[in-house]
Coordinates of C-alpha atoms (C1' of nucleotides) in Angstrom, one line a residue:
Chain A
M1 CA 0.1 -0.1 -0.2
V2 CA 1.3 3.7 -0.8
P3 CA 1.5 5.4 2.4
S4 CA -0.5 8.7 2.3
K5 CA 2.4 10.9 2.6
S6 CA 3.9 9.2 -0.4
I7 CA 0.4 10.4 -2.2
E8 CA 0.1 13.8 -1.2
R9 CA 3.3 14.2 -2.6
L10 CA 2.9 12.5 -5.9
I11 CA -0.2 15.0 -6.4
A12 CA 2.2 17.6 -6.0
Y13 CA 4.9 16.3 -8.0
R14 CA 2.6 15.7 -10.7
S15 CA 1.9 19.8 -10.4
L16 CA 5.1 20.8 -10.7
L17 CA 6.1 18.1 -13.3
K18 CA 2.9 19.7 -15.8
K19 CA 4.7 23.2 -14.7
R20 CA 8.0 21.7 -16.1
D21 CA 6.8 20.0 -19.2
H22 CA 5.0 23.3 -20.4
E23 CA 8.1 24.8 -20.0
G24 CA 9.8 22.0 -22.8
Q25 CA 11.9 20.4 -19.8
E26 CA 12.3 16.9 -21.1
Y27 CA 14.0 15.5 -17.8
I28 CA 14.5 16.1 -14.3
F29 CA 16.3 14.5 -11.7
S30 CA 15.4 13.8 -8.2
H31 CA 16.9 16.5 -6.6
Q32 CA 16.0 18.9 -8.7
L33 CA 12.0 17.9 -7.8
G34 CA 12.6 17.8 -4.3
E35 CA 14.0 21.1 -4.7
L36 CA 10.7 22.3 -6.2
S37 CA 8.4 20.3 -4.0
G38 CA 10.6 21.2 -0.9
H39 CA 11.6 17.4 0.0
T40 CA 14.9 15.7 -0.1
A41 CA 15.9 13.8 -3.1
A42 CA 15.8 10.8 -1.2
Q43 CA 13.0 11.1 -0.3
V44 CA 11.5 11.8 -4.3
R45 CA 13.4 8.6 -5.1
R46 CA 11.9 6.6 -2.1
D47 CA 8.7 7.6 -3.2
L48 CA 8.8 6.8 -6.6
M49 CA 10.1 3.6 -5.7
A50 CA 6.9 3.2 -4.0
V51 CA 4.2 3.5 -6.8
G52 CA 6.9 1.4 -9.1
Y53 CA 8.5 3.9 -10.9
S54 CA 12.2 4.1 -12.6
G55 CA 14.2 6.7 -13.6
N56 CA 17.8 6.5 -14.9
S57 CA 21.1 7.2 -13.3
K58 CA 22.0 9.4 -16.8
N59 CA 19.2 12.0 -17.5
G60 CA 17.3 11.0 -14.8
Y61 CA 13.5 10.7 -14.8
H62 CA 11.8 11.4 -18.4
I63 CA 9.3 13.9 -17.6
Q64 CA 6.0 13.3 -20.0
D65 CA 7.0 9.5 -19.1
L66 CA 6.4 10.1 -15.6
L67 CA 3.4 12.4 -15.7
S68 CA 1.6 9.7 -17.7
F69 CA 2.3 6.9 -14.8
I70 CA 1.5 9.3 -12.4
K71 CA -1.5 10.5 -13.7
Q72 CA -2.6 6.4 -14.1
L73 CA -1.9 5.8 -11.0
L74 CA -4.2 8.7 -9.2
E75 CA -6.5 9.7 -11.8
P76 CA -9.2 7.6 -12.2
T77 CA -10.6 7.2 -15.9
E78 CA -14.4 8.4 -15.7
G79 CA -13.5 10.6 -13.1
I80 CA -14.7 11.1 -9.5
S81 CA -17.9 11.8 -8.3
V82 CA -18.8 14.1 -5.7
I83 CA -21.8 14.9 -3.1
L84 CA -21.9 17.8 -0.9
S85 CA -24.3 17.9 2.1
G86 CA -24.7 21.7 3.6
V87 CA -24.7 24.9 1.3
G88 CA -24.0 27.4 3.8
N89 CA -21.6 30.0 2.6
L90 CA -18.6 27.3 2.8
G91 CA -20.9 24.9 0.9
R92 CA -21.6 27.0 -1.8
A93 CA -17.7 28.5 -2.1
I94 CA -16.9 24.4 -2.7
L95 CA -18.9 24.0 -5.2
S96 CA -17.4 26.6 -6.8
Y97 CA -14.3 25.1 -6.8
F98 CA -15.5 21.8 -8.0
A99 CA -16.3 23.6 -11.3
T100 CA -12.3 24.2 -11.8
L101 CA -11.7 20.9 -11.2
R102 CA -13.6 19.3 -14.3
P103 CA -13.1 17.1 -15.7
L104 CA -11.2 15.4 -12.9
F105 CA -14.1 15.7 -9.8
N106 CA -17.9 15.6 -11.5
I107 CA -20.1 17.1 -8.7
I108 CA -23.2 15.1 -8.5
A109 CA -25.7 16.9 -6.5
G110 CA -25.6 19.2 -3.5
F111 CA -28.2 19.0 -0.2
D112 CA -29.6 20.8 2.6
V113 CA -32.6 20.9 4.6
D114 CA -32.9 24.9 4.4
P115 CA -36.1 25.3 1.3
Q116 CA -34.8 28.7 0.5
K117 CA -31.4 26.5 -0.4
T118 CA -33.4 23.8 -2.5
D119 CA -34.3 23.3 -5.4
R120 CA -31.5 25.6 -7.5
V121 CA -28.6 25.7 -9.6
I122 CA -25.5 27.0 -8.1
H123 CA -22.3 27.6 -9.5
G124 CA -23.4 24.2 -12.0
C125 CA -24.7 21.9 -9.4
R126 CA -28.1 22.3 -8.6
I127 CA -29.5 21.6 -5.0
Y128 CA -32.0 18.9 -3.7
S129 CA -34.0 19.1 -0.4
I130 CA -32.7 16.4 1.8
S131 CA -36.0 14.7 2.5
D132 CA -34.5 13.6 -1.6
F133 CA -31.7 12.2 -1.2
S134 CA -32.2 8.5 -1.6
T135 CA -34.2 9.3 -4.7
I136 CA -31.8 10.9 -6.6
T137 CA -28.5 9.5 -5.4
Q138 CA -30.0 5.9 -6.5
Q139 CA -30.0 7.6 -9.8
H140 CA -26.3 7.9 -9.3
P141 CA -24.4 4.1 -9.0
S142 CA -21.2 5.1 -7.8
I143 CA -20.8 7.9 -5.9
Q144 CA -17.3 7.7 -4.3
L145 CA -16.4 11.5 -2.5
G146 CA -19.0 13.1 0.3
I147 CA -18.2 16.4 1.4
L148 CA -19.7 17.8 4.6
T149 CA -20.0 21.4 5.0
V150 CA -23.1 21.4 8.1
P151 CA -23.0 22.5 11.2
A152 CA -21.3 20.6 13.7
P153 CA -24.8 19.2 14.9
E154 CA -26.3 17.5 12.1
A155 CA -22.6 16.4 11.2
Q156 CA -23.4 13.3 12.5
A157 CA -26.5 12.7 11.3
A158 CA -25.6 13.9 7.8
A159 CA -22.4 12.1 7.0
D160 CA -24.5 8.6 7.8
L161 CA -26.6 9.8 5.2
L162 CA -23.9 10.6 2.8
I163 CA -22.3 6.4 3.7
S164 CA -25.9 5.3 2.7
A165 CA -25.4 6.5 -0.6
G166 CA -22.0 4.4 -1.1
V167 CA -19.2 7.4 -0.8
C168 CA -16.5 5.2 0.7
G169 CA -14.6 8.8 1.2
L170 CA -15.2 11.9 3.7
I171 CA -14.0 15.4 4.0
N172 CA -15.4 16.3 7.1
F173 CA -15.2 20.3 7.4
S174 CA -17.0 20.5 10.8
P175 CA -15.8 20.5 13.5
V176 CA -16.5 17.3 15.6
R177 CA -15.5 13.8 15.2
I178 CA -17.4 11.9 12.8
K179 CA -18.2 7.9 13.5
T180 CA -18.0 5.8 10.3
P181 CA -17.6 2.0 9.5
E182 CA -14.7 0.5 9.2
H183 CA -14.8 0.8 4.6
V184 CA -14.9 4.6 4.9
Y185 CA -12.1 6.7 5.0
V186 CA -12.5 9.9 6.4
E187 CA -10.2 13.3 6.3
H188 CA -11.0 16.0 8.9
M189 CA -10.7 19.9 7.5
D190 CA -11.4 21.5 10.7
M191 CA -10.8 25.7 10.0
A192 CA -11.0 27.1 13.4
L193 CA -8.3 24.2 14.6
T194 CA -5.7 24.7 12.0
F195 CA -5.8 28.4 12.2
E196 CA -5.4 28.1 16.1
K197 CA -2.6 25.3 15.4
V198 CA -1.1 27.9 13.3
A199 CA -1.4 31.2 15.5
F200 CA -0.3 29.2 18.5
I201 CA 2.9 27.3 16.4
A202 CA 3.4 31.1 15.1
R203 CA 3.7 32.6 18.6
E204 CA 5.4 30.2 20.3
K205 CA 8.1 30.3 17.1
T206 CA 8.1 34.3 17.3
K207 CA 8.8 33.8 21.2
R208 CA 11.4 32.0 20.6
S209 CA 13.3 34.1 18.5
E210 CA 13.1 36.8 20.6
L211 CA 14.9 35.1 23.7
Chain B
M1 CA 8.3 22.4 22.9
V2 CA 4.9 21.0 22.6
P3 CA 4.7 18.6 19.1
S4 CA 2.0 20.1 17.0
K5 CA 0.1 16.9 16.6
S6 CA -0.2 17.5 20.4
I7 CA -1.4 21.0 20.0
E8 CA -4.1 19.7 17.1
R9 CA -4.9 16.9 20.5
L10 CA -5.1 19.6 22.5
I11 CA -7.6 21.8 21.3
A12 CA -9.7 18.5 20.2
Y13 CA -9.4 17.7 24.0
R14 CA -11.1 21.3 25.1
S15 CA -14.0 21.1 22.4
L16 CA -14.6 17.9 24.4
L17 CA -14.0 18.5 27.7
K18 CA -16.5 22.0 27.4
K19 CA -19.3 19.5 26.3
R20 CA -18.8 17.5 29.1
D21 CA -18.5 20.2 31.6
H22 CA -22.1 21.5 29.9
E23 CA -23.2 18.2 30.7
G24 CA -22.7 18.6 34.5
Q25 CA -20.1 16.3 35.0
E26 CA -17.2 17.4 37.0
Y27 CA -14.2 14.8 36.1
I28 CA -12.9 13.0 33.4
F29 CA -10.3 9.7 32.7
S30 CA -7.5 9.5 30.8
H31 CA -9.5 6.6 28.8
Q32 CA -12.2 8.6 28.7
L33 CA -11.4 11.4 27.0
G34 CA -9.4 8.6 25.0
E35 CA -12.5 7.4 23.5
L36 CA -14.5 11.2 22.9
S37 CA -11.3 12.2 20.8
G38 CA -10.6 8.4 19.3
H39 CA -6.9 8.0 20.4
T40 CA -5.8 6.1 23.5
A41 CA -5.4 6.9 26.8
A42 CA -1.6 6.5 26.9
Q43 CA -1.8 9.9 24.0
V44 CA -3.8 11.3 26.8
R45 CA -1.6 11.2 29.4
R46 CA 1.6 11.9 27.6
D47 CA -0.5 15.3 25.8
L48 CA -1.4 16.5 29.2
M49 CA 2.4 15.6 30.1
A50 CA 3.8 17.6 27.5
V51 CA 2.3 20.8 28.3
G52 CA 3.0 20.0 32.4
Y53 CA -0.6 19.5 33.1
S54 CA -1.3 16.9 35.9
G55 CA -4.4 15.1 37.2
N56 CA -4.4 12.6 39.9
S57 CA -5.1 8.8 40.4
K58 CA -8.4 8.9 42.4
N59 CA -10.6 10.9 40.0
G60 CA -8.8 11.4 37.2
Y61 CA -8.6 15.0 35.7
H62 CA -10.4 18.2 37.2
I63 CA -12.6 18.6 34.0
Q64 CA -13.4 22.6 34.7
D65 CA -9.4 23.0 35.8
L66 CA -8.0 21.1 32.9
L67 CA -9.9 23.1 30.9
S68 CA -8.8 26.7 31.9
F69 CA -5.7 25.3 31.8
I70 CA -5.4 24.4 28.3
K71 CA -6.9 27.6 27.1
Q72 CA -4.6 29.7 28.9
L73 CA -2.5 28.0 26.8
L74 CA -3.6 28.0 23.9
E75 CA -5.7 31.4 24.4
P76 CA -4.1 34.9 24.1
T77 CA -5.8 37.3 26.0
E78 CA -6.6 40.0 23.3
G79 CA -7.4 37.7 20.8
I80 CA -5.6 36.7 17.4
S81 CA -5.4 39.1 15.2
V82 CA -6.2 38.1 10.8
I83 CA -5.5 39.5 7.6
L84 CA -7.2 37.8 4.5
S85 CA -5.9 38.5 1.4
G86 CA -8.3 36.9 -2.1
V87 CA -11.7 38.3 -1.4
G88 CA -13.2 35.5 -4.1
N89 CA -15.7 32.7 -3.3
L90 CA -13.4 31.1 -1.1
G91 CA -12.1 34.5 0.8
R92 CA -15.5 35.0 1.2
A93 CA -16.7 31.9 2.9
I94 CA -13.8 32.1 5.1
L95 CA -14.4 35.5 6.4
S96 CA -18.3 34.3 6.6
Y97 CA -17.0 32.2 8.9
F98 CA -14.8 34.3 11.0
A99 CA -17.6 36.1 12.2
T100 CA -18.1 32.6 14.4
L101 CA -15.2 32.6 15.8
R102 CA -15.0 36.0 17.7
P103 CA -13.5 37.0 20.1
L104 CA -11.2 34.5 20.1
F105 CA -10.0 35.5 15.8
N106 CA -10.3 39.0 15.1
I107 CA -10.8 40.0 11.4
I108 CA -8.7 42.8 10.7
A109 CA -9.5 43.6 7.4
G110 CA -9.4 41.5 3.5
F111 CA -7.8 42.9 0.5
D112 CA -8.2 42.1 -3.4
V113 CA -7.0 43.6 -6.6
D114 CA -10.5 43.9 -8.0
P115 CA -12.1 47.1 -7.4
Q116 CA -15.6 45.6 -7.8
K117 CA -14.8 43.8 -4.7
T118 CA -12.9 46.9 -2.6
D119 CA -14.6 49.3 -0.6
R120 CA -17.4 47.4 0.8
V121 CA -17.8 45.2 3.9
I122 CA -18.5 41.9 3.5
H123 CA -19.7 39.7 6.8
G124 CA -18.8 42.5 8.8
C125 CA -15.4 42.9 7.3
R126 CA -13.8 45.6 5.4
I127 CA -12.4 45.0 2.0
Y128 CA -9.8 47.6 0.4
S129 CA -7.8 47.7 -2.8
I130 CA -4.3 45.8 -2.6
S131 CA -2.5 49.3 -2.8
D132 CA -4.2 50.5 0.3
F133 CA -2.4 47.4 2.0
S134 CA 0.7 49.1 3.9
T135 CA -1.4 52.3 5.0
I136 CA -4.0 49.6 6.6
T137 CA -1.8 47.1 8.0
Q138 CA 0.4 49.9 9.7
Q139 CA -2.6 51.1 12.0
H140 CA -2.6 47.5 13.4
P141 CA 0.2 46.8 15.5
S142 CA 0.3 43.7 16.0
I143 CA -1.4 41.1 12.9
Q144 CA -0.8 37.7 13.7
L145 CA -2.6 35.7 11.2
G146 CA -2.7 35.7 7.3
I147 CA -4.9 33.9 5.1
L148 CA -3.8 33.7 1.6
T149 CA -6.9 32.8 -0.8
V150 CA -6.0 34.4 -3.9
P151 CA -5.4 32.8 -7.3
A152 CA -2.2 30.3 -8.0
P153 CA -0.8 33.0 -10.0
E154 CA -0.3 35.5 -6.9
A155 CA 0.1 33.3 -3.9
Q156 CA 3.6 34.0 -3.5
A157 CA 3.0 38.3 -3.9
A158 CA 0.4 38.0 -1.4
A159 CA 2.1 36.1 1.1
D160 CA 5.3 38.2 0.5
L161 CA 3.1 41.4 1.2
L162 CA 1.2 39.4 4.0
I163 CA 5.1 38.4 5.9
S164 CA 5.3 42.0 5.2
A165 CA 2.5 43.4 7.3
G166 CA 4.4 41.5 10.0
V167 CA 2.4 38.4 9.8
C168 CA 4.0 35.1 11.7
G169 CA 1.5 32.7 10.7
L170 CA 0.1 31.8 7.5
I171 CA -2.6 29.8 6.0
N172 CA -2.2 28.8 2.1
F173 CA -5.6 27.5 0.5
S174 CA -3.8 28.3 -3.3
P175 CA -2.0 24.9 -4.6
V176 CA 1.4 26.3 -4.8
R177 CA 4.3 25.7 -2.1
I178 CA 5.3 29.8 -1.1
K179 CA 8.6 30.1 0.3
T180 CA 8.4 32.0 3.5
P181 CA 11.6 33.5 5.7
E182 CA 12.5 31.2 8.7
H183 CA 10.4 32.6 11.0
V184 CA 7.0 32.5 9.4
Y185 CA 5.5 29.1 9.9
V186 CA 2.9 28.4 6.7
E187 CA 0.1 25.9 6.6
H188 CA -0.8 24.6 3.8
M189 CA -4.9 23.7 3.0
D190 CA -4.7 22.8 -0.7
M191 CA -8.2 21.6 -1.3
A192 CA -8.0 20.0 -4.1
L193 CA -5.2 17.4 -3.4
T194 CA -6.8 17.1 -0.2
F195 CA -10.3 15.5 -2.2
E196 CA -8.1 14.0 -4.5
K197 CA -6.0 12.3 -2.1
V198 CA -9.0 10.8 -0.1
A199 CA -10.1 9.9 -3.3
F200 CA -7.5 7.4 -3.9
I201 CA -6.8 6.2 -0.6
A202 CA -11.0 5.3 -0.6
R203 CA -11.0 3.7 -3.7
E204 CA -7.2 1.2 -3.0
K205 CA -9.6 0.9 0.4
T206 CA -12.1 -0.4 -1.6
K207 CA -10.5 -2.9 -3.8
R208 CA -8.7 -4.2 -1.1
S209 CA -11.7 -5.2 0.6
E210 CA -13.1 -6.2 -2.5
L211 CA -10.5 -9.2 -2.6
Chain C
dT1 C1' -6.2 -2.8 51.8
dA2 C1' -7.5 -3.7 46.9
dG3 C1' -8.1 -2.0 43.0
dA4 C1' -7.7 1.7 39.4
dT5 C1' -5.2 5.5 37.3
dT6 C1' -2.0 8.4 36.3
dG7 C1' 3.1 10.0 35.5
dT8 C1' 6.9 8.5 33.0
dT9 C1' 10.3 5.5 30.8
dA10 C1' 11.4 2.0 27.7
dA11 C1' 9.5 -0.4 23.4
dT12 C1' 7.6 -0.6 19.3
dC13 C1' 5.9 2.1 14.7
dG14 C1' 6.2 4.4 10.4
dA15 C1' 8.6 7.9 8.0
dT16 C1' 12.3 10.4 6.7
dT17 C1' 17.4 10.9 5.6
dA18 C1' 22.1 8.8 4.4
dA19 C1' 25.2 6.0 2.5
dC20 C1' 26.7 3.1 -0.8
dA21 C1' 26.6 -0.5 -5.0
dA22 C1' 24.9 -0.4 -9.6
dT23 C1' 24.6 2.2 -13.7
dC24 C1' 24.3 5.2 -17.1
Chain D
dT1 C1' 36.9 6.0 -17.5
dA2 C1' 35.7 9.2 -14.1
dG3 C1' 31.8 11.6 -12.7
dA4 C1' 27.2 11.9 -11.0
dT5 C1' 22.7 9.4 -10.2
dT6 C1' 19.7 6.0 -9.1
dG7 C1' 17.4 2.5 -6.9
dT8 C1' 17.8 0.4 -2.3
dT9 C1' 18.8 -0.8 2.2
dA10 C1' 20.9 0.9 6.5
dA11 C1' 20.6 4.1 10.5
dT12 C1' 18.1 8.1 12.0
dC13 C1' 14.8 10.4 14.0
dG14 C1' 10.0 11.2 15.5
dA15 C1' 6.1 9.9 17.1
dT16 C1' 3.0 6.7 19.5
dT17 C1' 1.9 2.6 22.4
dA18 C1' 2.9 -0.6 26.0
dA19 C1' 4.7 -1.1 30.6
dC20 C1' 4.8 -0.8 35.3
dA21 C1' 6.2 1.8 39.6
dA22 C1' 4.2 5.4 42.7
dT23 C1' 0.0 7.3 44.0
dC24 C1' -4.6 8.0 45.3

DNA sequence: TAGATTGTTAATCGATTAACAATC
DNA sequence: TAGATTGTTAATCGATTAACAATC
């Protein structure tokens, strides 16, 4: 199994390689890709080893070939189907963001309890009432990802609903831990927590340098 | 120095402790807090050790006392001053979110290059033209945090500007790595990267369970 | 006292980095 | 060939977990 940290870096490598490819560069060394991405050359080589890709000691890695290898690994052929629950300010911002992520991501539908927010199209995505959830999701056989942008008290119930639609991955923007069955992977993106963490570390750093 | 992972967990403990306190619970054991937060009892005790807090072997930890200890540690008395650069969909959503984070966070100002977006108040936060940046930021002696919600090509320049205003912590929502001086702590929140990572891990997980 | 929990050290686990033979 | 880089193993580092004497 490829470590999740390696996956993160491979996604970053892909975007840097694209840039270099457009600039006409043909080959790249591990230390160059390391420099660009902010990791060591050893890290880069180890990541590529983890996914079974080889370069050569003369030129390093062939950029276009490595690019298509990483794409093959990361990008499913039919795109990633996503549903979103909670069409508040953050939910709407994410919907607008998904419009720019086509065709890799396909946002299927948004859901909300508030009748004011439902039965409209926001940034190209139709918003349904949560009461129509099963009707709508049954029309889409394989939805992979669920985005949770509901208030904290509704998060667990909303998550359960998304899981009932068959998602195997959840991104939870609410500040509560949600319980999920074994087969569902959850990533927590608690913004308030992150902001506070950064504030703390930055403050600690400043104090340290003042000594 | 307290490990950044411990800080994350302490923030989570705080919110769980608040809940228990409101429910009238007076003491809590490490295994209970572990259960609630999804970590081991040993982890909880180690985190509290890292910040120098002690309970006792009879009752565990006194909730209100531990709560005020964590607050004392994490929450600066005057609140955390924040500026935001890039008032697009995501930037606006975050501004609305900050309105709910008072008084711990004080959002001072938002900035954008687009004249259409400047000189208005969004979710209680005034938006200025980037050309007024130094004038506005000089009025606020200690701004700690900068939020970057600009498009990728502008990210580095916007970061440099925020740093010139004295921020020591940055949260970067753009999908590019930004270079910063030694004394500035940067946290990357690349949503597209996170979504794709979750999609990959979820897919891998599903494949595995199908075997 | 007997039993459970804490605080802390030792053991384990995983991820990163260093080192180096093999290769071009 | 000489020099640089790769692929991979060994060493290091950091974080988590287990274990247990001290405590209540």
